[in-house]
Each structure stands twice: as C-alpha cells, then as structure tokens.
PDB file of C-alpha atoms and ligand atoms in Angstrom:
ATOM      1  CA  MET S  29     102.128 104.204 129.016  1.00  0.00           C
ATOM      2  CA  ILE S  30     101.941 100.398 129.130  1.00  0.00           C
ATOM      3  CA  SER S  31     101.970  98.128 132.181  1.00  0.00           C
ATOM      4  CA  GLY S  32     103.145  94.571 132.743  1.00  0.00           C
ATOM      5  CA  LYS S  33      99.647  93.419 131.795  1.00  0.00           C
ATOM      6  CA  ALA S  34      99.645  95.123 128.397  1.00  0.00           C
ATOM      7  CA  LYS S  35      97.927  93.310 125.524  1.00  0.00           C
ATOM      8  CA  LEU S  36     100.244  92.779 122.568  1.00  0.00           C
ATOM      9  CA  ALA S  37      99.604  92.661 118.829  1.00  0.00           C
ATOM     10  CA  GLY S  38     101.281  93.905 115.658  1.00  0.00           C
ATOM     11  CA  VAL S  39     101.824  93.327 111.959  1.00  0.00           C
ATOM     12  CA  ILE S  40     104.238  90.950 110.235  1.00  0.00           C
ATOM     13  CA  GLY S  41     105.509  91.644 106.720  1.00  0.00           C
ATOM     14  CA  HIS S  42     108.700  91.953 104.683  1.00  0.00           C
ATOM     15  CA  PRO S  43     109.450  94.801 104.261  1.00  0.00           C
ATOM     16  CA  ILE S  44     107.272  96.465 106.906  1.00  0.00           C
ATOM     17  CA  GLY S  45     108.448 100.084 107.096  1.00  0.00           C
ATOM     18  CA  HIS S  46     105.708 101.346 104.751  1.00  0.00           C
ATOM     19  CA  SER S  47     102.858  99.818 106.789  1.00  0.00           C
ATOM     20  CA  LYS S  48     100.234 102.233 108.059  1.00  0.00           C
ATOM     21  CA  SER S  49      98.801  99.669 110.476  1.00  0.00           C
ATOM     22  CA  PRO S  50     100.907 100.741 113.514  1.00  0.00           C
ATOM     23  CA  LEU S  51      99.700 104.335 113.003  1.00  0.00           C
ATOM     24  CA  LEU S  52      96.055 103.378 112.875  1.00  0.00           C
ATOM     25  CA  HIS S  53      96.046 100.839 115.701  1.00  0.00           C
ATOM     26  CA  GLY S  54      98.156 103.246 117.768  1.00  0.00           C
ATOM     27  CA  TYR S  55      95.479 105.915 117.265  1.00  0.00           C
ATOM     28  CA  TRP S  56      92.747 103.569 118.520  1.00  0.00           C
ATOM     29  CA  LEU S  57      94.841 102.382 121.486  1.00  0.00           C
ATOM     30  CA  ARG S  58      95.264 106.011 122.576  1.00  0.00           C
ATOM     31  CA  GLU S  59      91.660 106.928 121.787  1.00  0.00           C
ATOM     32  CA  HIS S  60      90.377 104.149 124.054  1.00  0.00           C
ATOM     33  CA  GLY S  61      93.113 104.443 126.700  1.00  0.00           C
ATOM     34  CA  ILE S  62      93.974 100.763 126.276  1.00  0.00           C
ATOM     35  CA  ASP S  63      96.889  99.157 128.084  1.00  0.00           C
ATOM     36  CA  GLY S  64      98.364  97.588 124.958  1.00  0.00           C
ATOM     37  CA  ALA S  65     100.797  97.900 122.068  1.00  0.00           C
ATOM     38  CA  TYR S  66     100.759  97.249 118.338  1.00  0.00           C
ATOM     39  CA  VAL S  67     104.197  96.912 116.752  1.00  0.00           C
ATOM     40  CA  PRO S  68     105.660  96.465 113.240  1.00  0.00           C
ATOM     41  CA  MET S  69     107.622  93.226 112.795  1.00  0.00           C
ATOM     42  CA  ASN S  70     109.903  92.605 109.829  1.00  0.00           C
ATOM     43  CA  VAL S  71     109.821  88.839 109.253  1.00  0.00           C
ATOM     44  CA  ALA S  72     111.740  87.274 106.352  1.00  0.00           C
ATOM     45  CA  PRO S  73     109.847  84.490 104.515  1.00  0.00           C
ATOM     46  CA  GLU S  74     112.124  81.733 105.813  1.00  0.00           C
ATOM     47  CA  ALA S  75     111.518  82.888 109.398  1.00  0.00           C
ATOM     48  CA  LEU S  76     107.707  82.898 109.233  1.00  0.00           C
ATOM     49  CA  SER S  77     107.005  79.719 111.208  1.00  0.00           C
ATOM     50  CA  VAL S  78     109.611  80.578 113.865  1.00  0.00           C
ATOM     51  CA  ALA S  79     108.097  84.056 114.140  1.00  0.00           C
ATOM     52  CA  ILE S  80     104.558  82.684 114.617  1.00  0.00           C
ATOM     53  CA  ALA S  81     105.820  80.253 117.272  1.00  0.00           C
ATOM     54  CA  GLY S  82     107.604  83.201 118.888  1.00  0.00           C
ATOM     55  CA  LEU S  83     104.475  85.325 119.000  1.00  0.00           C
ATOM     56  CA  ARG S  84     102.608  82.432 120.642  1.00  0.00           C
ATOM     57  CA  ALA S  85     105.418  81.980 123.192  1.00  0.00           C
ATOM     58  CA  LEU S  86     105.496  85.713 123.896  1.00  0.00           C
ATOM     59  CA  GLY S  87     101.783  85.808 124.641  1.00  0.00           C
ATOM     60  CA  PHE S  88     100.741  87.984 121.699  1.00  0.00           C
ATOM     61  CA  ARG S  89      96.977  88.147 121.191  1.00  0.00           C
ATOM     62  CA  GLY S  90      97.566  87.948 117.447  1.00  0.00           C
ATOM     63  CA  CYS S  91      98.679  90.095 114.539  1.00  0.00           C
ATOM     64  CA  ASN S  92      97.958  91.343 111.058  1.00  0.00           C
ATOM     65  CA  VAL S  93      99.722  89.710 108.159  1.00  0.00           C
ATOM     66  CA  THR S  94     100.858  91.552 105.062  1.00  0.00           C
ATOM     67  CA  VAL S  95     102.947  90.917 101.938  1.00  0.00           C
ATOM     68  CA  PRO S  96     104.540  88.388 101.381  1.00  0.00           C
ATOM     69  CA  HIS S  97     103.089  86.180 104.150  1.00  0.00           C
ATOM     70  CA  LYS S  98      99.335  86.266 103.559  1.00  0.00           C
ATOM     71  CA  GLU S  99      99.238  82.956 101.640  1.00  0.00           C
ATOM     72  CA  ALA S 100     102.009  81.051 103.435  1.00  0.00           C
ATOM     73  CA  VAL S 101     100.612  81.711 106.895  1.00  0.00           C
ATOM     74  CA  ILE S 102      97.507  79.619 106.148  1.00  0.00           C
ATOM     75  CA  ALA S 103      99.525  76.426 106.673  1.00  0.00           C
ATOM     76  CA  LEU S 104     100.492  77.626 110.165  1.00  0.00           C
ATOM     77  CA  CYS S 105      96.930  78.269 111.359  1.00  0.00           C
ATOM     78  CA  ASP S 106      94.957  75.764 113.449  1.00  0.00           C
ATOM     79  CA  THR S 107      91.693  77.040 111.973  1.00  0.00           C
ATOM     80  CA  VAL S 108      90.986  79.272 108.965  1.00  0.00           C
ATOM     81  CA  ASP S 109      87.591  80.744 108.173  1.00  0.00           C
ATOM     82  CA  ASP S 110      85.826  79.872 104.913  1.00  0.00           C
ATOM     83  CA  GLY S 111      86.277  83.300 103.363  1.00  0.00           C
ATOM     84  CA  ALA S 112      90.042  83.347 103.905  1.00  0.00           C
ATOM     85  CA  ARG S 113      90.239  79.846 102.473  1.00  0.00           C
ATOM     86  CA  ALA S 114      88.360  80.833  99.322  1.00  0.00           C
ATOM     87  CA  ILE S 115      90.432  83.998  98.942  1.00  0.00           C
ATOM     88  CA  GLY S 116      93.606  81.991  99.590  1.00  0.00           C
ATOM     89  CA  ALA S 117      95.026  84.584 101.969  1.00  0.00           C
ATOM     90  CA  VAL S 118      94.883  85.487 105.668  1.00  0.00           C
ATOM     91  CA  ASN S 119      95.390  89.043 106.930  1.00  0.00           C
ATOM     92  CA  THR S 120      94.323  88.673 110.572  1.00  0.00           C
ATOM     93  CA  LEU S 121      95.576  86.148 113.135  1.00  0.00           C
ATOM     94  CA  VAL S 122      94.118  85.617 116.593  1.00  0.00           C
ATOM     95  CA  PHE S 123      95.520  83.316 119.294  1.00  0.00           C
ATOM     96  CA  ASP S 124      92.886  81.894 121.629  1.00  0.00           C
ATOM     97  CA  GLU S 125      93.601  81.253 125.308  1.00  0.00           C
ATOM     98  CA  ALA S 126      94.844  77.734 124.559  1.00  0.00           C
ATOM     99  CA  GLY S 127      97.309  79.137 122.002  1.00  0.00           C
ATOM    100  CA  HIS S 128      95.380  77.920 118.968  1.00  0.00           C
ATOM    101  CA  LEU S 129      95.809  80.193 115.976  1.00  0.00           C
ATOM    102  CA  HIS S 130      92.781  81.315 113.950  1.00  0.00           C
ATOM    103  CA  GLY S 131      93.223  82.978 110.553  1.00  0.00           C
ATOM    104  CA  SER S 132      90.707  85.181 108.759  1.00  0.00           C
ATOM    105  CA  ASN S 133      90.636  87.702 105.955  1.00  0.00           C
ATOM    106  CA  THR S 134      88.991  91.064 106.668  1.00  0.00           C
ATOM    107  CA  ASP S 135      89.903  92.796 103.377  1.00  0.00           C
ATOM    108  CA  GLY S 136      86.641  91.915 101.609  1.00  0.00           C
ATOM    109  CA  THR S 137      84.403  92.879 104.530  1.00  0.00           C
ATOM    110  CA  GLY S 138      86.495  96.046 105.048  1.00  0.00           C
ATOM    111  CA  PHE S 139      85.976  96.923 101.400  1.00  0.00           C
ATOM    112  CA  MET S 140      82.208  96.448 101.732  1.00  0.00           C
ATOM    113  CA  GLN S 141      82.006  98.423 104.979  1.00  0.00           C
ATOM    114  CA  ASN S 142      83.873 101.290 103.319  1.00  0.00           C
ATOM    115  CA  LEU S 143      81.252 101.387 100.547  1.00  0.00           C
ATOM    116  CA  ARG S 144      78.365 101.222 103.036  1.00  0.00           C
ATOM    117  CA  GLU S 145      79.717 104.195 104.989  1.00  0.00           C
ATOM    118  CA  GLY S 146      81.039 106.158 101.997  1.00  0.00           C
ATOM    119  CA  ALA S 147      77.991 105.711  99.747  1.00  0.00           C
ATOM    120  CA  PRO S 148      74.984 104.950 101.963  1.00  0.00           C
ATOM    121  CA  GLY S 149      72.517 105.239  99.032  1.00  0.00           C
ATOM    122  CA  TRP S 150      74.218 102.594  96.927  1.00  0.00           C
ATOM    123  CA  ARG S 151      73.070  98.948  97.108  1.00  0.00           C
ATOM    124  CA  VAL S 152      75.240  95.944  96.267  1.00  0.00           C
ATOM    125  CA  GLU S 153      72.156  94.108  94.955  1.00  0.00           C
ATOM    126  CA  ALA S 154      71.513  96.883  92.412  1.00  0.00           C
ATOM    127  CA  GLY S 155      73.482  95.358  89.540  1.00  0.00           C
ATOM    128  CA  PRO S 156      76.776  93.958  88.270  1.00  0.00           C
ATOM    129  CA  ALA S 157      80.117  95.034  89.709  1.00  0.00           C
ATOM    130  CA  LEU S 158      83.060  95.455  87.343  1.00  0.00           C
ATOM    131  CA  VAL S 159      86.378  94.702  89.052  1.00  0.00           C
ATOM    132  CA  LEU S 160      89.589  95.696  87.246  1.00  0.00           C
ATOM    133  CA  GLY S 161      92.452  93.372  88.228  1.00  0.00           C
ATOM    134  CA  ALA S 162      92.705  89.855  89.634  1.00  0.00           C
ATOM    135  CA  GLY S 163      95.580  90.087  92.137  1.00  0.00           C
ATOM    136  CA  GLY S 164      95.504  89.615  95.894  1.00  0.00           C
ATOM    137  CA  ALA S 165      93.312  92.642  96.597  1.00  0.00           C
ATOM    138  CA  ALA S 166      90.854  91.672  93.857  1.00  0.00           C
ATOM    139  CA  ARG S 167      90.488  88.181  95.339  1.00  0.00           C
ATOM    140  CA  ALA S 168      89.263  89.598  98.657  1.00  0.00           C
ATOM    141  CA  ILE S 169      87.063  92.231  97.001  1.00  0.00           C
ATOM    142  CA  VAL S 170      85.325  89.835  94.586  1.00  0.00           C
ATOM    143  CA  HIS S 171      84.677  87.463  97.475  1.00  0.00           C
ATOM    144  CA  GLY S 172      83.373  90.324  99.624  1.00  0.00           C
ATOM    145  CA  LEU S 173      81.012  91.512  96.880  1.00  0.00           C
ATOM    146  CA  LEU S 174      79.525  88.057  96.256  1.00  0.00           C
ATOM    147  CA  ALA S 175      79.224  87.287  99.965  1.00  0.00           C
ATOM    148  CA  ALA S 176      77.391  90.610 100.436  1.00  0.00           C
ATOM    149  CA  GLY S 177      74.847  89.753  97.709  1.00  0.00           C
ATOM    150  CA  ALA S 178      76.199  91.105  94.411  1.00  0.00           C
ATOM    151  CA  PRO S 179      74.172  89.477  91.610  1.00  0.00           C
ATOM    152  CA  GLU S 180      77.163  89.383  89.248  1.00  0.00           C
ATOM    153  CA  VAL S 181      80.850  90.299  89.417  1.00  0.00           C
ATOM    154  CA  VAL S 182      82.720  90.833  86.171  1.00  0.00           C
ATOM    155  CA  ILE S 183      86.486  90.477  86.617  1.00  0.00           C
ATOM    156  CA  ALA S 184      88.553  92.178  83.890  1.00  0.00           C
ATOM    157  CA  ASN S 185      92.279  91.533  84.030  1.00  0.00           C
ATOM    158  CA  ARG S 186      95.310  91.889  81.757  1.00  0.00           C
ATOM    159  CA  THR S 187      96.033  88.176  82.284  1.00  0.00           C
ATOM    160  CA  LEU S 188      92.836  86.235  81.555  1.00  0.00           C
ATOM    161  CA  ALA S 189      93.953  83.024  83.299  1.00  0.00           C
ATOM    162  CA  LYS S 190      94.246  84.867  86.638  1.00  0.00           C
ATOM    163  CA  ALA S 191      90.745  86.292  86.302  1.00  0.00           C
ATOM    164  CA  GLU S 192      89.411  82.835  85.435  1.00  0.00           C
ATOM    165  CA  GLY S 193      91.159  81.254  88.412  1.00  0.00           C
ATOM    166  CA  LEU S 194      89.683  83.890  90.711  1.00  0.00           C
ATOM    167  CA  ALA S 195      86.164  83.400  89.288  1.00  0.00           C
ATOM    168  CA  ARG S 196      86.473  79.656  89.974  1.00  0.00           C
ATOM    169  CA  ASP S 197      87.815  80.088  93.499  1.00  0.00           C
ATOM    170  CA  VAL S 198      85.020  82.406  94.656  1.00  0.00           C
ATOM    171  CA  ALA S 199      82.141  80.413  93.133  1.00  0.00           C
ATOM    172  CA  GLY S 200      79.813  79.630  96.017  1.00  0.00           C
ATOM    173  CA  ALA S 201      80.633  82.742  98.076  1.00  0.00           C
ATOM    174  CA  GLY S 202      77.065  83.948  97.452  1.00  0.00           C
ATOM    175  CA  ASN S 203      74.206  83.425  95.025  1.00  0.00           C
ATOM    176  CA  GLY S 204      75.711  85.681  92.364  1.00  0.00           C
ATOM    177  CA  SER S 205      78.079  84.706  89.572  1.00  0.00           C
ATOM    178  CA  ALA S 206      81.653  85.735  88.761  1.00  0.00           C
ATOM    179  CA  ILE S 207      82.812  85.886  85.154  1.00  0.00           C
ATOM    180  CA  ALA S 208      86.258  86.582  83.739  1.00  0.00           C
ATOM    181  CA  PHE S 209      87.404  88.721  80.797  1.00  0.00           C
ATOM    182  CA  THR S 210      90.449  90.594  79.613  1.00  0.00           C
ATOM    183  CA  LEU S 211      90.516  94.387  79.876  1.00  0.00           C
ATOM    184  CA  ASP S 212      89.257  94.639  76.266  1.00  0.00           C
ATOM    185  CA  ALA S 213      85.771  93.783  77.521  1.00  0.00           C
ATOM    186  CA  VAL S 214      85.516  96.903  79.712  1.00  0.00           C
ATOM    187  CA  PRO S 215      83.707  99.178  77.187  1.00  0.00           C
ATOM    188  CA  ASP S 216      81.033  96.508  76.605  1.00  0.00           C
ATOM    189  CA  VAL S 217      80.453  95.886  80.307  1.00  0.00           C
ATOM    190  CA  LEU S 218      80.429  99.535  81.471  1.00  0.00           C
ATOM    191  CA  PRO S 219      76.814 100.314  80.398  1.00  0.00           C
ATOM    192  CA  ARG S 220      75.407  97.664  82.787  1.00  0.00           C
ATOM    193  CA  THR S 221      77.817  98.354  85.632  1.00  0.00           C
ATOM    194  CA  SER S 222      76.529  99.464  89.025  1.00  0.00           C
ATOM    195  CA  LEU S 223      79.946  99.475  90.743  1.00  0.00           C
ATOM    196  CA  LEU S 224      83.363 100.029  89.143  1.00  0.00           C
ATOM    197  CA  VAL S 225      86.403  99.074  91.233  1.00  0.00           C
ATOM    198  CA  ASN S 226      90.070  99.505  90.357  1.00  0.00           C
ATOM    199  CA  THR S 227      92.179  96.925  92.208  1.00  0.00           C
ATOM    200  CA  THR S 228      95.212  97.200  89.932  1.00  0.00           C
ATOM    201  CA  VAL S 229      98.281  99.218  90.847  1.00  0.00           C
ATOM    202  CA  LEU S 230      97.631 101.522  87.895  1.00  0.00           C
ATOM    203  CA  GLY S 231      97.173 105.121  88.984  1.00  0.00           C
ATOM    204  CA  MET S 232      99.261 104.719  92.143  1.00  0.00           C
ATOM    205  CA  SER S 233     102.042 107.322  92.627  1.00  0.00           C
ATOM    206  CA  GLY S 234     105.064 106.052  90.707  1.00  0.00           C
ATOM    207  CA  GLN S 235     103.058 103.574  88.579  1.00  0.00           C
ATOM    208  CA  ALA S 236     101.644 103.877  85.069  1.00  0.00           C
ATOM    209  CA  PRO S 237      98.293 105.693  84.811  1.00  0.00           C
ATOM    210  CA  LEU S 238      95.009 103.810  84.510  1.00  0.00           C
ATOM    211  CA  THR S 239      93.645 104.718  81.096  1.00  0.00           C
ATOM    212  CA  ILE S 240      89.962 103.932  80.991  1.00  0.00           C
ATOM    213  CA  ASP S 241      87.223 105.816  79.210  1.00  0.00           C
ATOM    214  CA  LEU S 242      84.140 106.039  81.434  1.00  0.00           C
ATOM    215  CA  ASP S 243      81.801 106.776  78.495  1.00  0.00           C
ATOM    216  CA  GLY S 244      78.819 104.473  78.783  1.00  0.00           C
ATOM    217  CA  LEU S 245      79.006 104.071  82.567  1.00  0.00           C
ATOM    218  CA  PRO S 246      75.563 104.903  84.061  1.00  0.00           C
ATOM    219  CA  GLY S 247      75.565 108.168  86.044  1.00  0.00           C
ATOM    220  CA  THR S 248      74.383 106.345  89.170  1.00  0.00           C
ATOM    221  CA  ALA S 249      77.255 103.836  89.173  1.00  0.00           C
ATOM    222  CA  LEU S 250      79.536 104.023  92.190  1.00  0.00           C
ATOM    223  CA  VAL S 251      83.260 104.259  91.411  1.00  0.00           C
ATOM    224  CA  THR S 252      85.974 103.256  93.861  1.00  0.00           C
ATOM    225  CA  ASP S 253      89.710 102.677  93.797  1.00  0.00           C
ATOM    226  CA  ILE S 254      91.817 100.725  96.250  1.00  0.00           C
ATOM    227  CA  VAL S 255      94.764 102.987  95.446  1.00  0.00           C
ATOM    228  CA  TYR S 256      94.940 105.660  98.191  1.00  0.00           C
ATOM    229  CA  SER S 257      98.182 107.344  97.224  1.00  0.00           C
ATOM    230  CA  PRO S 258      97.100 109.705  95.753  1.00  0.00           C
ATOM    231  CA  LEU S 259      93.837 109.722  97.685  1.00  0.00           C
ATOM    232  CA  GLU S 260      91.904 111.130  94.741  1.00  0.00           C
ATOM    233  CA  THR S 261      93.156 109.064  91.809  1.00  0.00           C
ATOM    234  CA  ASP S 262      92.641 110.092  88.184  1.00  0.00           C
ATOM    235  CA  LEU S 263      89.883 107.458  87.997  1.00  0.00           C
ATOM    236  CA  LEU S 264      88.003 109.037  90.920  1.00  0.00           C
ATOM    237  CA  LYS S 265      88.544 112.539  89.488  1.00  0.00           C
ATOM    238  CA  ALA S 266      87.151 111.492  86.094  1.00  0.00           C
ATOM    239  CA  ALA S 267      84.167 109.808  87.776  1.00  0.00           C
ATOM    240  CA  SER S 268      83.406 112.880  89.926  1.00  0.00           C
ATOM    241  CA  ARG S 269      83.654 115.178  86.916  1.00  0.00           C
ATOM    242  CA  ARG S 270      80.871 113.234  85.175  1.00  0.00           C
ATOM    243  CA  GLY S 271      78.728 113.186  88.334  1.00  0.00           C
ATOM    244  CA  ASN S 272      79.255 109.595  89.508  1.00  0.00           C
ATOM    245  CA  PRO S 273      79.408 108.984  93.265  1.00  0.00           C
ATOM    246  CA  THR S 274      82.918 107.947  94.414  1.00  0.00           C
ATOM    247  CA  VAL S 275      84.554 106.383  97.468  1.00  0.00           C
ATOM    248  CA  ASP S 276      88.318 106.566  97.990  1.00  0.00           C
ATOM    249  CA  GLY S 277      90.525 103.643  98.948  1.00  0.00           C
ATOM    250  CA  LEU S 278      91.775 104.731 102.361  1.00  0.00           C
ATOM    251  CA  GLY S 279      88.574 103.591 104.064  1.00  0.00           C
ATOM    252  CA  MET S 280      89.151  99.967 103.067  1.00  0.00           C
ATOM    253  CA  LEU S 281      92.504  99.992 104.845  1.00  0.00           C
ATOM    254  CA  LEU S 282      90.884 101.478 107.959  1.00  0.00           C
ATOM    255  CA  HIS S 283      87.825  99.196 108.002  1.00  0.00           C
ATOM    256  CA  GLN S 284      89.787  95.973 107.454  1.00  0.00           C
ATOM    257  CA  ALA S 285      91.609  96.721 110.710  1.00  0.00           C
ATOM    258  CA  VAL S 286      88.474  96.873 112.895  1.00  0.00           C
ATOM    259  CA  PRO S 287      87.877  93.124 113.548  1.00  0.00           C
ATOM    260  CA  GLY S 288      91.502  92.461 114.538  1.00  0.00           C
ATOM    261  CA  PHE S 289      91.594  95.385 116.960  1.00  0.00           C
ATOM    262  CA  GLU S 290      88.354  94.196 118.561  1.00  0.00           C
ATOM    263  CA  ALA S 291      89.626  90.606 118.900  1.00  0.00           C
ATOM    264  CA  TRP S 292      92.988  91.595 120.445  1.00  0.00           C
ATOM    265  CA  PHE S 293      92.039  94.584 122.576  1.00  0.00           C
ATOM    266  CA  GLY S 294      88.360  93.978 123.388  1.00  0.00           C
ATOM    267  CA  VAL S 295      86.896  97.223 122.037  1.00  0.00           C
ATOM    268  CA  ARG S 296      85.214  97.698 118.651  1.00  0.00           C
ATOM    269  CA  PRO S 297      86.812 100.899 117.300  1.00  0.00           C
ATOM    270  CA  SER S 298      85.207 103.287 114.829  1.00  0.00           C
ATOM    271  CA  VAL S 299      86.564 104.715 111.599  1.00  0.00           C
ATOM    272  CA  SER S 300      86.399 108.475 112.157  1.00  0.00           C
ATOM    273  CA  ALA S 301      87.569 111.610 110.338  1.00  0.00           C
ATOM    274  CA  GLY S 302      90.192 111.964 113.086  1.00  0.00           C
ATOM    275  CA  LEU S 303      91.575 108.512 112.289  1.00  0.00           C
ATOM    276  CA  ARG S 304      91.706 109.301 108.562  1.00  0.00           C
ATOM    277  CA  ASP S 305      93.615 112.521 109.227  1.00  0.00           C
ATOM    278  CA  HIS S 306      96.000 110.745 111.587  1.00  0.00           C
ATOM    279  CA  VAL S 307      96.803 108.018 109.052  1.00  0.00           C
ATOM    280  CA  LEU S 308      97.263 110.669 106.352  1.00  0.00           C
ATOM    281  CA  GLN S 309      99.422 112.554 108.900  1.00  0.00           C
ATOM    282  CA  ILE S 310      97.272 115.679 108.654  1.00  0.00           C
ATOM    283  CA  PRO S 311      97.589 117.739 111.877  1.00  0.00           C
ATOM    284  CA  PRO S 312      94.476 117.704 114.144  1.00  0.00           C
ATOM    285  CA  ARG S 313      91.810 120.273 113.135  1.00  0.00           C
ATOM    286  CA  GLY S 314      90.691 123.185 115.269  1.00  0.00           C
TER     287      GLY S 314
HETATM  288  P1  ATR Z   9      97.586  93.316  94.866  1.00  0.00           P
HETATM  289  O1  ATR Z   9      97.903  92.288  95.906  1.00  0.00           O
HETATM  290  O2  ATR Z   9      97.728  94.744  95.327  1.00  0.00           O
HETATM  291  O3  ATR Z   9      96.260  93.083  94.210  1.00  0.00           O
HETATM  292  P2  ATR Z   9      99.008  92.028  92.712  1.00  0.00           P
HETATM  293  O4  ATR Z   9      98.562  90.729  93.258  1.00  0.00           O
HETATM  294  O5  ATR Z   9     100.418  92.184  92.270  1.00  0.00           O
HETATM  295  O6  ATR Z   9      98.738  93.201  93.750  1.00  0.00           O
HETATM  296  O7  ATR Z   9      98.010  92.403  91.504  1.00  0.00           O
HETATM  297  C1  ATR Z   9      98.259  93.493  90.678  1.00  0.00           C
HETATM  298  C2  ATR Z   9      97.109  93.607  89.672  1.00  0.00           C
HETATM  299  O8  ATR Z   9      97.393  94.743  88.845  1.00  0.00           O
HETATM  300  C3  ATR Z   9      96.972  92.410  88.738  1.00  0.00           C
HETATM  301  O9  ATR Z   9      95.620  92.256  88.382  1.00  0.00           O
HETATM  302  C4  ATR Z   9      97.797  92.864  87.528  1.00  0.00           C
HETATM  303  O10 ATR Z   9      97.444  92.244  86.317  1.00  0.00           O
HETATM  304  P3  ATR Z   9      98.101  90.809  85.895  1.00  0.00           P
HETATM  305  O11 ATR Z   9      97.339  89.779  86.660  1.00  0.00           O
HETATM  306  O12 ATR Z   9      97.877  90.730  84.429  1.00  0.00           O
HETATM  307  O13 ATR Z   9      99.551  90.875  86.277  1.00  0.00           O
HETATM  308  C5  ATR Z   9      97.436  94.330  87.479  1.00  0.00           C
HETATM  309  N1  ATR Z   9      98.431  95.104  86.756  1.00  0.00           N
HETATM  310  C6  ATR Z   9      99.675  95.442  87.159  1.00  0.00           C
HETATM  311  N2  ATR Z   9     100.310  96.176  86.207  1.00  0.00           N
HETATM  312  C7  ATR Z   9      99.430  96.294  85.180  1.00  0.00           C
HETATM  313  C8  ATR Z   9      99.478  96.935  83.894  1.00  0.00           C
HETATM  314  N3  ATR Z   9     100.563  97.611  83.509  1.00  0.00           N
HETATM  315  N4  ATR Z   9      98.383  96.867  83.117  1.00  0.00           N
HETATM  316  C9  ATR Z   9      97.279  96.190  83.500  1.00  0.00           C
HETATM  317  N5  ATR Z   9      97.174  95.564  84.696  1.00  0.00           N
HETATM  318  C10 ATR Z   9      98.235  95.612  85.514  1.00  0.00           C
END
C-alpha cells in the first residue's frame, strides 16, 4: 500500500515487541489513507547514536522513543523543548528538513488530554492532585499537571528521595507547587485531593496489588490509573464503587501519540472508540 514517496516513522526501544505504538499509528495511517509507514525498531542501548544517525540518513520523519532510551536520547537532539528538559526524558523525535533533530515529551500533555476527554466536568484548577509514584511516568504527569494549572501536586512515593528530586525538577512548570512525601502520608492528603493518580506499577497484571484505602477521598475527586492492563484496575473499581468519577489509563497512551503522528504525517488524528478497540484488539463492532 506504500509508494516510493512514503513518509517513514516508527518507535525505538529495547525490547520493542510489547509496544502498542505500531498498532495505533497503523490504525491512523489506514484511517487517513496516508502513504506512510510506522515500524517497530529494536535498538540496543550501545547502538542508540548509530540508530539515530541511520534514521536521519534513511530520511525518516522521526520516531517515538521508549524504554530504555528516553533519557539518553536527549544528548543526541539538536533542540529539546522545555518540558522534556524538565521531565528529563524525550518520547517524540522529529527531523526537520535540514536533518536537525527536535525532541519533546508528549506524555504529560497526553495525560491531561485524556482527563479532559474522559472527565469533561473535572477542572485541574479545582484542588490538589495526589500522584502515587515518582518514576518516569510520574515525572511527565506531575509536569503536565503543573503546566496545565494545578494549584498543588502532592507526590507520594515509596522512596522519598525520588519524590523530592521530582518536586525540585518540575518547580517552575506552572504557578502551583509540588511537594514530596512517602506513601504513609496518603491517608492525610486524601481528604483534600481533587485528583488521585496511580503511576506506580502496582495493580498491573503480574505485579503486586495496590493496597490503598479510599476512605476520606471526596466523592467528587477524579481517580485515574496509568496501568491499562487490566483496563479497569482494582483502584478504578474501588473508586467507581464509591461513586467517584474515573478515567482509565489507555487514553494517555493514545493521546500522547497524537502530536508525533501530526508532525510526521501531516494530519492531526483523533482518539476514537474505534482506535481504542483496535489497540485492545477487540473486533470491529456492528
Ligand atoms: P515508570 O517509568 O512506569 O514510571 P519506574 O520509573 O520504574 O516506572 O517507576 C516505578 C514506580 O513504581 C516508582 O515510583 C516505584 O517506587 P520507587 O521509586 O520507590 O522505586 C513504584 N513502585 C514499584 N514497585 C513498588 C512497590 N512494591 N511499592 C511501592 N511502590 C512501588
């Protein structure tokens, strides 16, 4: 289906076989009838700079970057946007016509867009966000929340030093503040929480469960999880049972992909129910 003029992009990671990005970009390429391809590329850490030079030489428009390259690739970019610099990780690379490489991070904006579409009544300005975890995903999410206008982000993590480092790195992303605690602080913070986010791996299939008592969380607080396997985590189930609005984690994965697709292929794609089903490998309805 592709011609000699096809636009090329893809995703680099190590390993890469689990990535859902080829499925979702492939869906959009077909949906829009674009002459282009998006391919998975398994790049070992020691081959990263050769791989980036190769993509430039091959005329790729750019690529997504996943584990373990998101931090290391910063040194290979000609320009990096402020958000990606503060987060310390790049997930989207775009070559311009002169071959200059621009790095950005769309995880935080994808997270926010997922909340806007999944919970249109909820407002980021409404009150503090409580973020569980301080790993790579949390870095992008805390930055995204502050940049979008959150008045306060409370980071609760098993390892306090990581939460403190994150709070320092994102200071200045907005007018709000970021403060760091261990997980022991969660019961005290819950009563003033307007958004609860799990960014830890707890609750993911094959991982330990997330044990958190939601008592004290206001009924209006939005609850979201970046874990999307299972799609409805125990955290989301417990939140729904007590009447809290919830947003699942798949949407963040889909929304973070939008800016890259637009930059490489020239069309701004939408995140539809059809795309969700395709990525979950649910057969088309009707
Ligand atoms: P990601 O890039 O997906 O965020 P990560 O950087 O490995 O993954 O971060 C994993 C997060 O889950 C961290 O916040 C980690 O806590 P530590 O910083 O203390 O390691 C958290 N996490 C993992 N296993 C955990 C556990 N058993 N209990 C509590 N937190 C855990």
